[in-house]
Amino acid sequence: MRRTTWLQELLAPIALVALLAIASSLWVSSADQSKFQTAIVYVAIVAALYVFVGNSGVLSFGQVSFVAVGAFSAGVMTIPAGTKPGVLPTLFPLLRDHSISNVWSLVLAAGLGGVYAFAVGIPLMRLSGIAAGIATLAVLGITYNLLTYWNSIGPGATTLSLIPETTDYWQATVGAISVILVAFGYQRSRFGRQLRAAREDPAAARAAGIDIHRQRLWAFTLSGALSGFTGGLYVHLLGSIQTNQVYLDLTFLTLAMLVVGGISSLLGAVVGAIAISLFTILLGNSEEGIHVFGWGIKAPAGTSLVGVAVVMLVILLLRPAGITGGREFSLPSTFARPRLRSR
Amino acid sequence: MNHVQALIDAIGEGAVFALIAVGIGLVFGVLRLINFAYGQLIMVAAYALAFPGNWPDAASIGLAVLAAVVASLVMERIAFRPLRTADPSTMLVATFAIAYLLQNGALLQYTYRQQGGLGDSIGTLSGLNQAVTIGSLHIRWVTFLAIGAGLVSLGGLALILTRTSIGLQMRAASMDFRTARLLGVKADTVIMAAVAISGVLAAVAAVVLSISSTSVNPTTGFQETIFVLVGVVAGGIDRLVSATLGAFAIGFAIELVGTELPNSGATPFTSNVYMPSVIYLAVIVVLLLRPAGLFARRGQRTVERV
């Protein structure tokens, strides 16, 4: 029994994602399916965020920068080379005259996200606490600003459109599960365990010979690569994108999902993303009118956003450590070996 | 546009940011919480200014102060107090949720009011938007108001902190909350006092902001607050003075860089559209060199580097 605990921990988040994908593709109207695909991509983004924030305990407002880099690189490079010079004439010639396939664009997005995170992380990972939070927020500000105005690398202040919409249920689900697999593999690896030890007690970890800066840098880089990859998934889902879609709103939303789910477990990341997405979809649909037991309910436009904020607040008040309490999944104790509680 | 004029404008912008920073710094001192919802508190106060329409200025300012104080106390009671012992990230996300709630609440009221456009005009103290002209320089009265309000609130706060019992308790709580409680400082009272004062300061900031913008919309105060949060941390959030100076510096730099960079040019860092990048880059450099903040006391190492 004890030996298979890791399998339960891994299968639970994967099963949730698969269940969400299968159930919504079977029973949800085709008009609503894109909302569920977005939810699955959010799972991937939050799981990528978790790799750094959850394991290190350092709050980063910067991971969406890597989502943005992934989204714009994958988007720009998959617009057909035939139409690109017409819509984006100011691009560097190398970017303007070539295009790559869907899969390669995801690889590119992951690569650029990782390289960018590594470069930024070398100096920034020396910081802790609030200084680290604000410095990563500054990175997000710079990324957003450059992407919005530098029209040699992207669309500038206009919308990037005509991106092939290749993220369907398959791509979203396989993508999200891949991110979960990598995140899980990392957190059980030697590096992941060292970083989690440093999260719990930096002084003791350092005394045990752990190089905290190096471990944080690894996690930041891996999280950056995964974030870039999810940016690629996201842009191929949307088909068109503006820089403010991968800026502060997405940062706050994904961090809120992670904390609401439970910041220090992968299951928490997945549960938080799914729970908040489902509430958003449900409340959003109530604005269009839903029927409950024959009663038509129609909420005024804008109610859903207020409602989601209230739901987040209520969950945090009821469960300050998140829905999962920051724990991974384990079967109820009747199936597991009884353990002494240390606390 | 000569350089002296640019400097004057920069000082005015810095003063507005410093004013916002005092309220954020005060709450941080007691609660160790970065309040992302502070900008929305300013927005609530600004809506209160816009609401009565043609009341006398003093009355509508009074209403704004009341609204901001009530909103901040409610925020404290429903979110900060139950989460005081929770993980800092939980409290932080709770402030996101409140910010989101207030911002979308403001948006929602337009659905009910069925009025075209998102925004209400504010005419409070509109005379202060006029400029005094000295030679070729134009200084708007609101600049004086911002500087004056900033100095008065810092000074008033200094008096409260050093000369009153509740101020002493606040300082004790911000140095070591647990020990202060053990010595009989009532946690709830101290926190409520700090939060209420930050509400008053939010209302003052709302008055100053709405004199120059002459209107309020659901995003009022948001962008300023983000920059101020960055500024207070870069300045040194552990002391009120260094936090305020940091916010002043970032406001000053934003205005100065924005006017001194040329207007056009797409290559990064060559025109004023890249002002945020310049500012954020400077902030990163400051934090790397002095993680506790630019204006923090020498030898003060509350923030550890790894």
Short mmCIF file of N, CA and C in Angstrom, two decimals, chain A residues 42 247-254 256-257 260 276-277 279-281 283 287 302-313 316, chain B residues 35-41 43-44 75 92-109 218-219 222:
data_model
loop_
_atom_site.label_atom_id
_atom_site.label_comp_id
_atom_site.label_asym_id
_atom_site.label_seq_id
_atom_site.Cartn_x
_atom_site.Cartn_y
_atom_site.Cartn_z
N TYR A 42 -6.05 26.60 -18.49
CA TYR A 42 -5.75 27.25 -17.21
C TYR A 42 -5.11 26.26 -16.24
N TYR A 247 -1.33 39.58 -19.03
CA TYR A 247 -0.72 40.60 -18.17
C TYR A 247 -1.29 40.47 -16.76
N LEU A 248 -1.61 41.57 -16.13
CA LEU A 248 -1.96 41.54 -14.70
C LEU A 248 -3.19 40.69 -14.39
N ASP A 249 -4.24 40.79 -15.21
CA ASP A 249 -5.46 40.04 -14.91
C ASP A 249 -5.17 38.54 -14.83
N LEU A 250 -4.43 38.03 -15.84
CA LEU A 250 -4.12 36.60 -15.85
C LEU A 250 -3.21 36.24 -14.68
N THR A 251 -2.29 37.16 -14.33
CA THR A 251 -1.40 36.92 -13.19
C THR A 251 -2.21 36.76 -11.90
N PHE A 252 -3.11 37.71 -11.65
CA PHE A 252 -3.90 37.66 -10.43
C PHE A 252 -4.81 36.43 -10.44
N LEU A 253 -5.41 36.15 -11.60
CA LEU A 253 -6.33 35.01 -11.68
C LEU A 253 -5.61 33.70 -11.40
N THR A 254 -4.44 33.49 -12.04
CA THR A 254 -3.76 32.20 -11.87
C THR A 254 -3.20 32.06 -10.45
N ALA A 256 -4.52 33.41 -7.82
CA ALA A 256 -5.69 33.16 -6.97
C ALA A 256 -6.12 31.70 -7.09
N MET A 257 -6.10 31.14 -8.32
CA MET A 257 -6.45 29.73 -8.51
C MET A 257 -5.53 28.84 -7.69
N VAL A 260 -6.25 29.34 -3.90
CA VAL A 260 -7.56 28.80 -3.55
C VAL A 260 -7.51 27.27 -3.54
N ILE A 276 -12.26 27.31 -9.86
CA ILE A 276 -12.54 28.71 -10.23
C ILE A 276 -13.08 28.78 -11.65
N SER A 277 -12.53 27.95 -12.56
CA SER A 277 -13.03 27.96 -13.94
C SER A 277 -14.49 27.54 -13.99
N PHE A 279 -16.78 27.72 -11.62
CA PHE A 279 -17.63 28.78 -11.08
C PHE A 279 -17.80 29.91 -12.10
N THR A 280 -16.70 30.25 -12.79
CA THR A 280 -16.78 31.31 -13.78
C THR A 280 -17.75 30.94 -14.90
N ILE A 281 -17.65 29.68 -15.36
CA ILE A 281 -18.52 29.24 -16.46
C ILE A 281 -19.97 29.23 -16.00
N LEU A 283 -21.44 30.86 -13.45
CA LEU A 283 -21.99 32.18 -13.20
C LEU A 283 -22.13 32.97 -14.50
N GLU A 287 -25.76 34.58 -16.52
CA GLU A 287 -26.06 35.89 -17.11
C GLU A 287 -26.87 35.73 -18.40
N GLY A 302 -22.29 41.12 -15.80
CA GLY A 302 -21.25 41.57 -14.87
C GLY A 302 -21.36 40.89 -13.52
N THR A 303 -22.49 40.26 -13.24
CA THR A 303 -22.67 39.59 -11.95
C THR A 303 -21.64 38.49 -11.75
N SER A 304 -21.31 37.79 -12.84
CA SER A 304 -20.45 36.61 -12.69
C SER A 304 -19.09 36.99 -12.13
N LEU A 305 -18.56 38.15 -12.57
CA LEU A 305 -17.23 38.53 -12.10
C LEU A 305 -17.26 38.85 -10.61
N VAL A 306 -18.33 39.53 -10.18
CA VAL A 306 -18.50 39.81 -8.77
C VAL A 306 -18.65 38.50 -8.01
N GLY A 307 -19.47 37.59 -8.59
CA GLY A 307 -19.71 36.30 -7.95
C GLY A 307 -18.44 35.49 -7.77
N VAL A 308 -17.57 35.47 -8.79
CA VAL A 308 -16.33 34.70 -8.68
C VAL A 308 -15.47 35.25 -7.56
N ALA A 309 -15.42 36.58 -7.45
CA ALA A 309 -14.63 37.19 -6.37
C ALA A 309 -15.18 36.77 -5.01
N VAL A 310 -16.51 36.77 -4.88
CA VAL A 310 -17.11 36.37 -3.61
C VAL A 310 -16.79 34.91 -3.30
N VAL A 311 -16.91 34.05 -4.33
CA VAL A 311 -16.62 32.62 -4.13
C VAL A 311 -15.18 32.43 -3.65
N MET A 312 -14.23 33.13 -4.30
CA MET A 312 -12.82 33.03 -3.89
C MET A 312 -12.65 33.40 -2.43
N LEU A 313 -13.27 34.53 -2.07
CA LEU A 313 -13.14 35.03 -0.70
C LEU A 313 -13.72 34.03 0.30
N LEU A 316 -11.45 31.04 0.71
CA LEU A 316 -10.26 31.37 1.50
C LEU A 316 -10.60 31.50 2.98
N ASN B 35 -1.49 45.55 0.54
CA ASN B 35 -2.91 45.61 0.21
C ASN B 35 -3.13 45.99 -1.26
N PHE B 36 -3.35 44.98 -2.09
CA PHE B 36 -3.58 45.26 -3.52
C PHE B 36 -4.93 45.93 -3.74
N ALA B 37 -5.79 45.91 -2.74
CA ALA B 37 -7.12 46.52 -2.93
C ALA B 37 -7.12 48.00 -2.58
N TYR B 38 -5.94 48.56 -2.26
CA TYR B 38 -5.92 49.96 -1.86
C TYR B 38 -6.37 50.89 -2.98
N GLY B 39 -6.02 50.55 -4.20
CA GLY B 39 -6.44 51.36 -5.35
C GLY B 39 -7.96 51.39 -5.47
N GLN B 40 -8.60 50.26 -5.17
CA GLN B 40 -10.06 50.19 -5.25
C GLN B 40 -10.70 50.97 -4.11
N LEU B 41 -9.98 51.09 -2.99
CA LEU B 41 -10.46 51.92 -1.89
C LEU B 41 -10.48 53.38 -2.35
N MET B 43 -10.83 54.27 -5.41
CA MET B 43 -11.94 54.33 -6.36
C MET B 43 -13.28 54.51 -5.64
N VAL B 44 -13.47 53.75 -4.54
CA VAL B 44 -14.72 53.88 -3.78
C VAL B 44 -14.89 55.33 -3.29
N MET B 75 -13.54 45.76 5.02
CA MET B 75 -12.50 44.90 4.45
C MET B 75 -11.70 44.22 5.55
N LEU B 92 -2.87 37.85 0.81
CA LEU B 92 -2.60 38.60 -0.42
C LEU B 92 -3.68 38.31 -1.47
N VAL B 93 -3.98 37.03 -1.65
CA VAL B 93 -4.99 36.68 -2.65
C VAL B 93 -6.36 37.17 -2.22
N ALA B 94 -6.59 37.22 -0.89
CA ALA B 94 -7.86 37.79 -0.42
C ALA B 94 -7.96 39.26 -0.84
N THR B 95 -6.83 39.99 -0.81
CA THR B 95 -6.90 41.39 -1.27
C THR B 95 -7.13 41.46 -2.79
N PHE B 96 -6.59 40.49 -3.55
CA PHE B 96 -6.93 40.44 -5.00
C PHE B 96 -8.43 40.31 -5.15
N ALA B 97 -9.00 39.36 -4.37
CA ALA B 97 -10.43 39.07 -4.52
C ALA B 97 -11.26 40.31 -4.19
N ILE B 98 -10.85 41.03 -3.13
CA ILE B 98 -11.59 42.24 -2.77
C ILE B 98 -11.46 43.30 -3.87
N ALA B 99 -10.24 43.44 -4.37
CA ALA B 99 -10.02 44.41 -5.44
C ALA B 99 -10.91 44.10 -6.64
N TYR B 100 -10.93 42.81 -7.00
CA TYR B 100 -11.73 42.32 -8.12
C TYR B 100 -13.22 42.58 -7.87
N LEU B 101 -13.63 42.31 -6.62
CA LEU B 101 -15.02 42.50 -6.22
C LEU B 101 -15.43 43.96 -6.36
N LEU B 102 -14.61 44.86 -5.81
CA LEU B 102 -14.96 46.28 -5.84
C LEU B 102 -14.94 46.82 -7.27
N GLN B 103 -13.92 46.40 -8.03
CA GLN B 103 -13.81 46.90 -9.39
C GLN B 103 -15.00 46.45 -10.24
N ASN B 104 -15.35 45.16 -10.11
CA ASN B 104 -16.47 44.67 -10.90
C ASN B 104 -17.81 45.14 -10.36
N GLY B 105 -17.87 45.40 -9.04
CA GLY B 105 -19.07 46.01 -8.48
C GLY B 105 -19.30 47.38 -9.10
N ALA B 106 -18.21 48.14 -9.23
CA ALA B 106 -18.31 49.46 -9.84
C ALA B 106 -18.77 49.36 -11.29
N LEU B 107 -18.27 48.31 -11.96
CA LEU B 107 -18.66 48.08 -13.36
C LEU B 107 -20.13 47.70 -13.45
N LEU B 108 -20.56 46.89 -12.46
CA LEU B 108 -21.92 46.36 -12.48
C LEU B 108 -22.97 47.46 -12.32
N GLN B 109 -22.65 48.48 -11.51
CA GLN B 109 -23.65 49.52 -11.28
C GLN B 109 -24.03 50.22 -12.57
N PRO B 218 -14.24 52.59 -13.12
CA PRO B 218 -13.87 51.41 -12.30
C PRO B 218 -12.37 51.16 -12.19
N THR B 219 -11.56 51.72 -13.09
CA THR B 219 -10.11 51.46 -12.99
C THR B 219 -9.36 52.61 -12.30
N PHE B 222 -6.11 52.19 -9.92
CA PHE B 222 -5.48 50.87 -10.04
C PHE B 222 -4.03 50.97 -10.50
#
